[in-house]
PDB file of C-alpha atoms and ligand atoms in Angstrom:
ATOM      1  CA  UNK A   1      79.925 100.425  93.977  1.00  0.00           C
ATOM      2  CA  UNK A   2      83.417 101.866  93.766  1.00  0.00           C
ATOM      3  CA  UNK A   3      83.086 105.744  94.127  1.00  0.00           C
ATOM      4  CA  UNK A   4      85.266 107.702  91.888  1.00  0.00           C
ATOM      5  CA  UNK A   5      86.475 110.851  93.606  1.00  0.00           C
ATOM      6  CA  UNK A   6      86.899 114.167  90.944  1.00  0.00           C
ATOM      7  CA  UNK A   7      90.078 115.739  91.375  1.00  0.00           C
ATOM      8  CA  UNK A   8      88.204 119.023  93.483  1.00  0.00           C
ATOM      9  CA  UNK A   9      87.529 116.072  95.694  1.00  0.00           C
ATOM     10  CA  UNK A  10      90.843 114.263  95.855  1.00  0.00           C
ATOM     11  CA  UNK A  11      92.450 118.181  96.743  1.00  0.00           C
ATOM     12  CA  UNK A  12      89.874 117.967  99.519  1.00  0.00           C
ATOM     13  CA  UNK A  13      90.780 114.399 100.947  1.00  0.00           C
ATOM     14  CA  UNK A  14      94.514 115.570 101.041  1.00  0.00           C
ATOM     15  CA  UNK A  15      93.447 118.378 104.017  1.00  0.00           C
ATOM     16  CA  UNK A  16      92.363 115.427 105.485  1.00  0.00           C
ATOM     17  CA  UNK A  17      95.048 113.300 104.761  1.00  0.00           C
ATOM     18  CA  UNK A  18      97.471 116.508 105.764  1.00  0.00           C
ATOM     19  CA  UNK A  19      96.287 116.022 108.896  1.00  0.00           C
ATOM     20  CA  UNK A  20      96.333 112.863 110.124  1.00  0.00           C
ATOM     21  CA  UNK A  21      99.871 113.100 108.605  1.00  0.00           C
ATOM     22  CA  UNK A  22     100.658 115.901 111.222  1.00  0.00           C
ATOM     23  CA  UNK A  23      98.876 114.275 114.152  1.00  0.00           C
ATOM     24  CA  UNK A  24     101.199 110.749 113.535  1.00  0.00           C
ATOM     25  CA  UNK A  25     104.265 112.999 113.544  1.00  0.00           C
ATOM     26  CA  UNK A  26     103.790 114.600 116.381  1.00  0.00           C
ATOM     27  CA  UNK A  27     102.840 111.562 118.371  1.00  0.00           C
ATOM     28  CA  UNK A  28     106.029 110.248 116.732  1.00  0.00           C
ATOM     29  CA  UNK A  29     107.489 112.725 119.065  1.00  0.00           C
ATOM     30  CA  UNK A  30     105.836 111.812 122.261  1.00  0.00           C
ATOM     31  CA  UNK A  31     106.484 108.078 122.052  1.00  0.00           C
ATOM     32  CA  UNK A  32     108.984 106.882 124.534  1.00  0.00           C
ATOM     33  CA  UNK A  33     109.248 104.769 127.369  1.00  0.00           C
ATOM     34  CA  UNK A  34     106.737 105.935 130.728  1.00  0.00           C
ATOM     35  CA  UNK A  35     103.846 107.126 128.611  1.00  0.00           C
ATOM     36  CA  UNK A  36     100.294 105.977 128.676  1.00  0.00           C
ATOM     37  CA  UNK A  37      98.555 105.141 125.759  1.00  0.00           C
ATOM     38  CA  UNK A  38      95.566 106.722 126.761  1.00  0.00           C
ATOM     39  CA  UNK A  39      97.886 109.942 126.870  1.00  0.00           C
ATOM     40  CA  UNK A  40      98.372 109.952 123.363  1.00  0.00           C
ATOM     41  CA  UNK A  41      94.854 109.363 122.090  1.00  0.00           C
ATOM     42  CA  UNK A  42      94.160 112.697 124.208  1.00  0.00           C
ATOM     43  CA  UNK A  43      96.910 114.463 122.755  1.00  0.00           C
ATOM     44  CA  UNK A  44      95.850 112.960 119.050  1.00  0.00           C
ATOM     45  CA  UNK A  45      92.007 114.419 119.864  1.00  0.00           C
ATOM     46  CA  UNK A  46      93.132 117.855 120.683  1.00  0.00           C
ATOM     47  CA  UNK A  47      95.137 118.366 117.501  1.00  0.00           C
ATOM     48  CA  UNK A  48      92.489 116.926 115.837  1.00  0.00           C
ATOM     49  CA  UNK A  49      90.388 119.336 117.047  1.00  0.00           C
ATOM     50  CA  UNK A  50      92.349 122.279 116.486  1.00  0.00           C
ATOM     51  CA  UNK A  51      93.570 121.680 112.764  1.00  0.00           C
ATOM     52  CA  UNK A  52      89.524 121.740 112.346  1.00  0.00           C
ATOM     53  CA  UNK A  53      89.426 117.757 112.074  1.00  0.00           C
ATOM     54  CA  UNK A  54      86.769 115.543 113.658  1.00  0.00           C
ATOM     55  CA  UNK A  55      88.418 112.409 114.935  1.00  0.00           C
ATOM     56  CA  UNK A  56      86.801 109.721 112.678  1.00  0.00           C
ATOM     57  CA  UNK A  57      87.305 106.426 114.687  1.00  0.00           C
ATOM     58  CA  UNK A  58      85.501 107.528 118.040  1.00  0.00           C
ATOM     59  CA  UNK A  59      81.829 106.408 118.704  1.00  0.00           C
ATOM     60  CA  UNK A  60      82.782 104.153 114.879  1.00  0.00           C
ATOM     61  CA  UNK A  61      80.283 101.217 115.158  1.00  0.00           C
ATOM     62  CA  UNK A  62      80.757  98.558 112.288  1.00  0.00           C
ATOM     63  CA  UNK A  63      78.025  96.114 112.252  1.00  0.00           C
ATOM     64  CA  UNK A  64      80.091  93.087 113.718  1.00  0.00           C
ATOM     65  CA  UNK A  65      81.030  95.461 116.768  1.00  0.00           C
ATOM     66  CA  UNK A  66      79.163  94.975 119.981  1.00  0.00           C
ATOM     67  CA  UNK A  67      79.990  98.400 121.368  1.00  0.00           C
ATOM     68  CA  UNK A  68      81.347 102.143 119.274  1.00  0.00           C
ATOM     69  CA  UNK A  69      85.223 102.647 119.279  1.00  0.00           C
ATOM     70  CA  UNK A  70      85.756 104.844 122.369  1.00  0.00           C
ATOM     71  CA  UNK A  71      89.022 106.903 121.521  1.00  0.00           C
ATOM     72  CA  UNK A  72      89.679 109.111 118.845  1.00  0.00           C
ATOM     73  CA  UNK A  73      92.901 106.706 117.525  1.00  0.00           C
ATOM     74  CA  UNK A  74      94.137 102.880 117.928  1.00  0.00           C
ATOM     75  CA  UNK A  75      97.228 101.832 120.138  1.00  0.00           C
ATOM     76  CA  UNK A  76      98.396  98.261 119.646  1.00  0.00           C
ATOM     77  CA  UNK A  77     101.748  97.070 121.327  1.00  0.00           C
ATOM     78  CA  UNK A  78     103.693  94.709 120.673  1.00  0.00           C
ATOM     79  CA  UNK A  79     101.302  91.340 119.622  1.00  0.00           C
ATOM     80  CA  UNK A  80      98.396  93.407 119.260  1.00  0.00           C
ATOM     81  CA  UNK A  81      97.716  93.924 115.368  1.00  0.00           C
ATOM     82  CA  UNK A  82      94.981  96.641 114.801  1.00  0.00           C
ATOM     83  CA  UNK A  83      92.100  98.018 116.631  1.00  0.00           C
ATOM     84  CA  UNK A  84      93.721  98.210 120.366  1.00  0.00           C
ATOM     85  CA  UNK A  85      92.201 100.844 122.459  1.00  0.00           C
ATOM     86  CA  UNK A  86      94.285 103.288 124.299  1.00  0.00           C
ATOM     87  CA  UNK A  87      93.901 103.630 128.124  1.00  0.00           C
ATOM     88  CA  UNK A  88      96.349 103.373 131.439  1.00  0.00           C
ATOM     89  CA  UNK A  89      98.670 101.363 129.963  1.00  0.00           C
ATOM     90  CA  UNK A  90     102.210 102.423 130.088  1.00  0.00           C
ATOM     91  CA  UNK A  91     104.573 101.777 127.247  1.00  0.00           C
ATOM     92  CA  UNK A  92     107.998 100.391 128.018  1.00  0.00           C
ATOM     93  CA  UNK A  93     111.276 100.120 126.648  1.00  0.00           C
ATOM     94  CA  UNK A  94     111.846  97.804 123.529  1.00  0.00           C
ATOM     95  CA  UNK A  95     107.938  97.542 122.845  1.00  0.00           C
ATOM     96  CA  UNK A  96     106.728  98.832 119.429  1.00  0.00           C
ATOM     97  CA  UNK A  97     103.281 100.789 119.294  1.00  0.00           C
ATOM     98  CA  UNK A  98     101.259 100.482 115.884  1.00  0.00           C
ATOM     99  CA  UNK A  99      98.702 104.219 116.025  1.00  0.00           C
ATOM    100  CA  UNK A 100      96.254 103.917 113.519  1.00  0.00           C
ATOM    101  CA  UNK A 101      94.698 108.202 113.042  1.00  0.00           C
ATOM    102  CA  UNK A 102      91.478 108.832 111.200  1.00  0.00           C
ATOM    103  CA  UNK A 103      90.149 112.386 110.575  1.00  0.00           C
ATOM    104  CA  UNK A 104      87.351 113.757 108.950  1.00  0.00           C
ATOM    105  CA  UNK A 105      87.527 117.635 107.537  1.00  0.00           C
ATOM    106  CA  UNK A 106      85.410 119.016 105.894  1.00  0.00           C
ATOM    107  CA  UNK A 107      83.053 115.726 105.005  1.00  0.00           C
ATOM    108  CA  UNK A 108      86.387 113.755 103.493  1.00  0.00           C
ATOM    109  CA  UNK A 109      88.223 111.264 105.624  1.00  0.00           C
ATOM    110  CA  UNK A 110      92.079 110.437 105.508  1.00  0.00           C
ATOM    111  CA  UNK A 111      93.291 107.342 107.251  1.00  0.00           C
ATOM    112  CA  UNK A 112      96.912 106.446 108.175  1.00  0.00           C
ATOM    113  CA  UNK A 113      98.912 104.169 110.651  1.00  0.00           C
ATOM    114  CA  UNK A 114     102.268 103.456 111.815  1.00  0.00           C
ATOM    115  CA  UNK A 115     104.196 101.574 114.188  1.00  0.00           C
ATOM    116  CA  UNK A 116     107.001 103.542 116.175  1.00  0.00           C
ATOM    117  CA  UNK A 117     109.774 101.800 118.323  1.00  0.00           C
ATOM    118  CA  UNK A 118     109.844 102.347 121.893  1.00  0.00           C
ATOM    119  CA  UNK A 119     113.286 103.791 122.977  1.00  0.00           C
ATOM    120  CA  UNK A 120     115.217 100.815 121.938  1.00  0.00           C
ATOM    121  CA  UNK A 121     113.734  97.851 120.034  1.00  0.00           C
ATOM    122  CA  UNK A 122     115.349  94.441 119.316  1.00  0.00           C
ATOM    123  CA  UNK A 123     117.126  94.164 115.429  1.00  0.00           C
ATOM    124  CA  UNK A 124     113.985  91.342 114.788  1.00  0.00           C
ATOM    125  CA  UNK A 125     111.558  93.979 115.943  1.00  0.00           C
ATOM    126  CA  UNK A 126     113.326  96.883 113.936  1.00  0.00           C
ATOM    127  CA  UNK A 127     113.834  94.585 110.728  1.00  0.00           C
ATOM    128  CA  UNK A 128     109.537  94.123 111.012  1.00  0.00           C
ATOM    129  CA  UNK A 129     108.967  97.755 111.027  1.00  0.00           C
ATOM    130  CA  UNK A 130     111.235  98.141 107.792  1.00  0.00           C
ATOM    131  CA  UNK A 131     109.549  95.312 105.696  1.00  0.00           C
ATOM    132  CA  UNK A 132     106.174  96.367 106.632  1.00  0.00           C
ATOM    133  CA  UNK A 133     106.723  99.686 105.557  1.00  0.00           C
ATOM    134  CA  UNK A 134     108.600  98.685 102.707  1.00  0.00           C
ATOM    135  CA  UNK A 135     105.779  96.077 101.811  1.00  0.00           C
ATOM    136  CA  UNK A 136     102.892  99.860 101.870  1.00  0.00           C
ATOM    137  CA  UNK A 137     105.736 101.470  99.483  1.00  0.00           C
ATOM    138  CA  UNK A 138     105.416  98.146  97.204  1.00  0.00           C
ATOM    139  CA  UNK A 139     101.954  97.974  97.175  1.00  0.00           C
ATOM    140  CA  UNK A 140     101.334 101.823  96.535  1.00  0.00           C
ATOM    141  CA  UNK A 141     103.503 101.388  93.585  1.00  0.00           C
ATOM    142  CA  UNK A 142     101.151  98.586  91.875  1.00  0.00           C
ATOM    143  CA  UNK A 143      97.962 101.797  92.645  1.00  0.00           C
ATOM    144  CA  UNK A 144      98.069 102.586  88.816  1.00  0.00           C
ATOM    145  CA  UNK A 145      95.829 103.329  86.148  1.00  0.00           C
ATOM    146  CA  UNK A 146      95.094  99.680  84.492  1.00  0.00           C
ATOM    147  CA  UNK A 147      96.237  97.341  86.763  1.00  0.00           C
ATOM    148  CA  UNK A 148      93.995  95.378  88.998  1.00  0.00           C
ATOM    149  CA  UNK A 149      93.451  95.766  92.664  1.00  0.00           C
ATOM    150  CA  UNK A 150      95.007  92.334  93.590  1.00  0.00           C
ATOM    151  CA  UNK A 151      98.610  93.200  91.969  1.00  0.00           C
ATOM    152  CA  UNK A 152      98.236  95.580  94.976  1.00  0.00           C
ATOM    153  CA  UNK A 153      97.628  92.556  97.250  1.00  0.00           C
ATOM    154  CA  UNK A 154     100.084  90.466  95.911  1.00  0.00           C
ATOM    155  CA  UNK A 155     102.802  92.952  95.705  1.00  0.00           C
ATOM    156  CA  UNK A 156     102.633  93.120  99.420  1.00  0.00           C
ATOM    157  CA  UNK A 157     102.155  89.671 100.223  1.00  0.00           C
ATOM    158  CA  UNK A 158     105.279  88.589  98.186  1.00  0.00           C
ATOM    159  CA  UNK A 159     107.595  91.364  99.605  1.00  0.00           C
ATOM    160  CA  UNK A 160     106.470  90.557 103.299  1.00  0.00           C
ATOM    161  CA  UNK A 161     107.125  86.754 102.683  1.00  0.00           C
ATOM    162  CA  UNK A 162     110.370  87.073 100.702  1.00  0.00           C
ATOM    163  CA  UNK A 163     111.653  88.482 104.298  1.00  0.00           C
ATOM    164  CA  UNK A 164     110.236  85.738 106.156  1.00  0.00           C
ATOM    165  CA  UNK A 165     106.895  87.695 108.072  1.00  0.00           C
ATOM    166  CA  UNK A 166     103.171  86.597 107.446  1.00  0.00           C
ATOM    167  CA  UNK A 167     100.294  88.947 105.672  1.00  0.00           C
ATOM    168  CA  UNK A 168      97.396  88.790 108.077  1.00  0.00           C
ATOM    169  CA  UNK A 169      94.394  87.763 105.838  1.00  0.00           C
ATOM    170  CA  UNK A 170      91.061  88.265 107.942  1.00  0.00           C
ATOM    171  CA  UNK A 171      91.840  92.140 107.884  1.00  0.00           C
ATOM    172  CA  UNK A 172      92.301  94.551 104.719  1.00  0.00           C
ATOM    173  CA  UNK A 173      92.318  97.857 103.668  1.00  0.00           C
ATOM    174  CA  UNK A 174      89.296 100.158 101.888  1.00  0.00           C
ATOM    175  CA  UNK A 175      88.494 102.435  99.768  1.00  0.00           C
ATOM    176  CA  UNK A 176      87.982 105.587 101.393  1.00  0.00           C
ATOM    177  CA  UNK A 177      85.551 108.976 100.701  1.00  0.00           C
ATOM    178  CA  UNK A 178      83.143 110.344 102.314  1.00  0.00           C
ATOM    179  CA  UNK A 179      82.794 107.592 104.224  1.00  0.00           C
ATOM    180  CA  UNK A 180      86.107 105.852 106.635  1.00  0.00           C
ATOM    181  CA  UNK A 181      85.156 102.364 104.760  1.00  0.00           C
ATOM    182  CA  UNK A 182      83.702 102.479 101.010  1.00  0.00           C
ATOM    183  CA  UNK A 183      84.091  99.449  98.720  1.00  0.00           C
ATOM    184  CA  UNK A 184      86.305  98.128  97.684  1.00  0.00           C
ATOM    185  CA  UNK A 185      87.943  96.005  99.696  1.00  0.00           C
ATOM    186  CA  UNK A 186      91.763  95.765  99.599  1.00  0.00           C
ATOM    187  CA  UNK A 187      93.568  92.453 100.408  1.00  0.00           C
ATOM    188  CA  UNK A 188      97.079  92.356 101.535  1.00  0.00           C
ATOM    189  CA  UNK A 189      97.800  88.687  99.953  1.00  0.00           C
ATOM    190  CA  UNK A 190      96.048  86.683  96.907  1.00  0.00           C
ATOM    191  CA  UNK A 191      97.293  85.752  92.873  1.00  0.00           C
ATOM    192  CA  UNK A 192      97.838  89.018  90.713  1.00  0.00           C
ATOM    193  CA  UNK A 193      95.257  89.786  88.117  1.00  0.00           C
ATOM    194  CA  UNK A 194      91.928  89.735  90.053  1.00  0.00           C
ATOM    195  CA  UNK A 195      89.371  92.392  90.877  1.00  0.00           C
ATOM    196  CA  UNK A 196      88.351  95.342  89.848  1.00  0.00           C
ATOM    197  CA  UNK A 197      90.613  97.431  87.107  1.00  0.00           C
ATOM    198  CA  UNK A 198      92.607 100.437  88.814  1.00  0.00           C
ATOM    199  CA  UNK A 199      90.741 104.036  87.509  1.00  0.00           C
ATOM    200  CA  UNK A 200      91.564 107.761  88.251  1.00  0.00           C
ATOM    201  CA  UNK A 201      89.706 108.710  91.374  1.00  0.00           C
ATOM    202  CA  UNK A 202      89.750 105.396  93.019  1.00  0.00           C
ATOM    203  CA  UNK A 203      91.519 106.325  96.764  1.00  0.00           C
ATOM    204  CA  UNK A 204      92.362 103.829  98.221  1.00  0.00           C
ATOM    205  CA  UNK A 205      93.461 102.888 102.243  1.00  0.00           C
ATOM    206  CA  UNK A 206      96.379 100.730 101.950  1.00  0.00           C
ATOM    207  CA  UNK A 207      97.319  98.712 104.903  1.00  0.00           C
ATOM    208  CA  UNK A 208      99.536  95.795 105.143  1.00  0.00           C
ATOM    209  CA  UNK A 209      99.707  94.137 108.528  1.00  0.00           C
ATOM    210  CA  UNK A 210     102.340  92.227 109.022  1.00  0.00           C
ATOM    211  CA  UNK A 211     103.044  89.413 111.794  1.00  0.00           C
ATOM    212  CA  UNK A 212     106.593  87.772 112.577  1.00  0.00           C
ATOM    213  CA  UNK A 213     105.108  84.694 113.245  1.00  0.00           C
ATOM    214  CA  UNK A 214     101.531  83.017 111.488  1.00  0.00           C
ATOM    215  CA  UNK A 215      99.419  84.519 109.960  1.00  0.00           C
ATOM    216  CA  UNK A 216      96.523  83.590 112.396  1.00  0.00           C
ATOM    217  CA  UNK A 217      94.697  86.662 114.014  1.00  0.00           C
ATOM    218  CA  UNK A 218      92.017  86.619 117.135  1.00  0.00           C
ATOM    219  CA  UNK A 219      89.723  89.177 118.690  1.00  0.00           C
ATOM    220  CA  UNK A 220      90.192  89.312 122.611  1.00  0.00           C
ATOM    221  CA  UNK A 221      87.172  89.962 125.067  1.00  0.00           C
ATOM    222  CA  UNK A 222      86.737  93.923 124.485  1.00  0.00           C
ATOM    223  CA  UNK A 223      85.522  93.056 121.224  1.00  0.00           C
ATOM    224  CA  UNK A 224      87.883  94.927 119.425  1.00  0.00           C
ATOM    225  CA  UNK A 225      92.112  95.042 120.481  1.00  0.00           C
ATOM    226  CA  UNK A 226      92.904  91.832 117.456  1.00  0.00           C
ATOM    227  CA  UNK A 227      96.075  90.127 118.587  1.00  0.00           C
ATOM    228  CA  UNK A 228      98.249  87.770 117.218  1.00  0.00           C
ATOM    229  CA  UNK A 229      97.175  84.219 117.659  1.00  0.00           C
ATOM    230  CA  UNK A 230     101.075  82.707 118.682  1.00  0.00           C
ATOM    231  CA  UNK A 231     101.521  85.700 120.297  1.00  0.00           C
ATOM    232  CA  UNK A 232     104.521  86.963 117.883  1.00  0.00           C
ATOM    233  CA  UNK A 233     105.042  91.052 117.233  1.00  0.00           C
ATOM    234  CA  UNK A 234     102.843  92.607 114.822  1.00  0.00           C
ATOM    235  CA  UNK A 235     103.305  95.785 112.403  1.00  0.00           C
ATOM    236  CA  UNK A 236     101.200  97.916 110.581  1.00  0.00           C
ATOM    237  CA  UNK A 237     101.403 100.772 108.394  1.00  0.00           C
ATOM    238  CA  UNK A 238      98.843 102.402 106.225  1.00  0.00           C
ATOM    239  CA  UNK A 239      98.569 105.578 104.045  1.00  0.00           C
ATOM    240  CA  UNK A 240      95.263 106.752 101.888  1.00  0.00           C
ATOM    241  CA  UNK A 241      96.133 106.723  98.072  1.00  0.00           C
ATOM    242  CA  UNK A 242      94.706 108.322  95.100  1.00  0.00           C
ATOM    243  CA  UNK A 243      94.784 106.570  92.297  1.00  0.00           C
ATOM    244  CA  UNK A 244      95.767 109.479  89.191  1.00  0.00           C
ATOM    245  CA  UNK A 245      96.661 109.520  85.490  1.00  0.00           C
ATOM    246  CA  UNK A 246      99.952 110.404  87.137  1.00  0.00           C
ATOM    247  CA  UNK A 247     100.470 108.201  89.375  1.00  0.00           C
ATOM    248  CA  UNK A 248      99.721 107.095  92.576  1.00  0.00           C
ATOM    249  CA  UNK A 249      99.560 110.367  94.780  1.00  0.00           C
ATOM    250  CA  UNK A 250      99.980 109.710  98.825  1.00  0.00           C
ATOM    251  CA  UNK A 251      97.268 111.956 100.328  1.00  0.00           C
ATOM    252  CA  UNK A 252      99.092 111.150 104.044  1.00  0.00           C
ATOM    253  CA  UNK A 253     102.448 111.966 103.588  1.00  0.00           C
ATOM    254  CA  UNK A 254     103.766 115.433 105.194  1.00  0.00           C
ATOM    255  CA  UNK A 255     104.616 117.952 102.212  1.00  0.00           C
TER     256      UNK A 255
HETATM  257 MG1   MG B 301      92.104 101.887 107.408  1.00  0.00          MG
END
């Protein structure tokens, strides 16, 4: 069942949303060439901590997960797609880092991601990063009152393969509450039309991951860093949306 948030609640997912917003920007700032992965997940966790914020995604054990999620955000590089877990590894020059930030204030979760050059990236790498963020701004714009949740999906999928990328399928985007992951599912690909009709109150995490090569995604050994299955770059950007009789309204922007 698809929870409807009131708007008292949608003013209290936006502190959440607010900051995981501020914790991507500042690690915005600290990405560069030399540093560790594992260095921002413990810079993420203390301003987590500070702006009052429990970092959602650590100890996070979905049924299909052997072990929790042991940092308090996801760093993938480069091929990996979603879900890698920071640690010693040290980014370099003309990689591009996707960090995915959930928090939890107050009871209410936000959920964003974004993928960030390292120092200087290559124009195919730089053009992915544009249509994949482009491909989120095309998709929030279908979150309306009376559409359906596919012209979401298919908004995305059409934008991302107009500029020559693939949608990864086996991974989608939620609704989002209380809970990180609340129905409904939200595809990044499929025909318009289908599923559920858009109401105010539905919020939504939108999340188009986009691949330069196939489509095809794996799961390596740690059970949960998914890569790319030709090995090709991977993007991913994702911002939690209210759905309002005005409009979609971006709970994880800065304002
Ligand atoms: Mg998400």
């Amino acid at each position: 069942m698809i929870v409807l948030k009131s708007p008292q609640e949608i003013k209290a997912m936006r502190k959440a949303g607010q900051v995981v917003a501020r914790v991507l920007a500042k690690l915005g700032e600290m990405i560069r060439p030399g540093i560790t992965t594992g260095a921002l997940d413990r810079a993420a966790e203390d301003l987590l901590r500070e702006w009052g914020a429990v970092p959602a995604f650590k100890g996070y054990r979905p049924e299909h997960a052997r072990t929790p999620f042991p940092a308090s955000i996801c760093t993938s590089v480069d091929n990996q797609v979603v879900h890698g877990i920071p640690g010693p590894r040290v980014l370099q020059e003309g990689q591009i880092v996707s960090i995915d930030v959930g928090a939890i204030v107050d009871g209410f979760c936000g959920d964003a991601a974004r993928t960030f050059p390292v120092g200087e990236i290559s124009p195919e790498a730089a053009r992915l990063l544009v249509v994949t963020e482009e491909a989120l701004e095309k998709g929030i714009e279908r979150a309306r009152v009376g559409n359906r949740l596919s012209d979401i999906s298919h908004a995305i999928q059409q934008w991302v393969e107009a500029h020559g990328f693939s949608v990864v399928r086996e991974l989608v985007g939620h609704g989002i509450g209380r809970q990180m992951h609340e129905p409904p599912p939200v595809p990044n690909a499929g025909p318009p039309g289908r599923g559920p009709r858009l109401k105010p109150g539905m919020v939504l995490a939108i999340e188009p991951m986009v691949n330069a090569g196939a489509y095809g995604v794996k799961t390596k050994a740690d059970g949960w860093t998914v890569v790319t299955e030709d090995g090709s770059l991977s993007a991913h950007f994702e911002h939690t949306v209210a759905i309002t009789a005005d409009g979609p309204q971006i709970l994880t922007s800065l304002s």
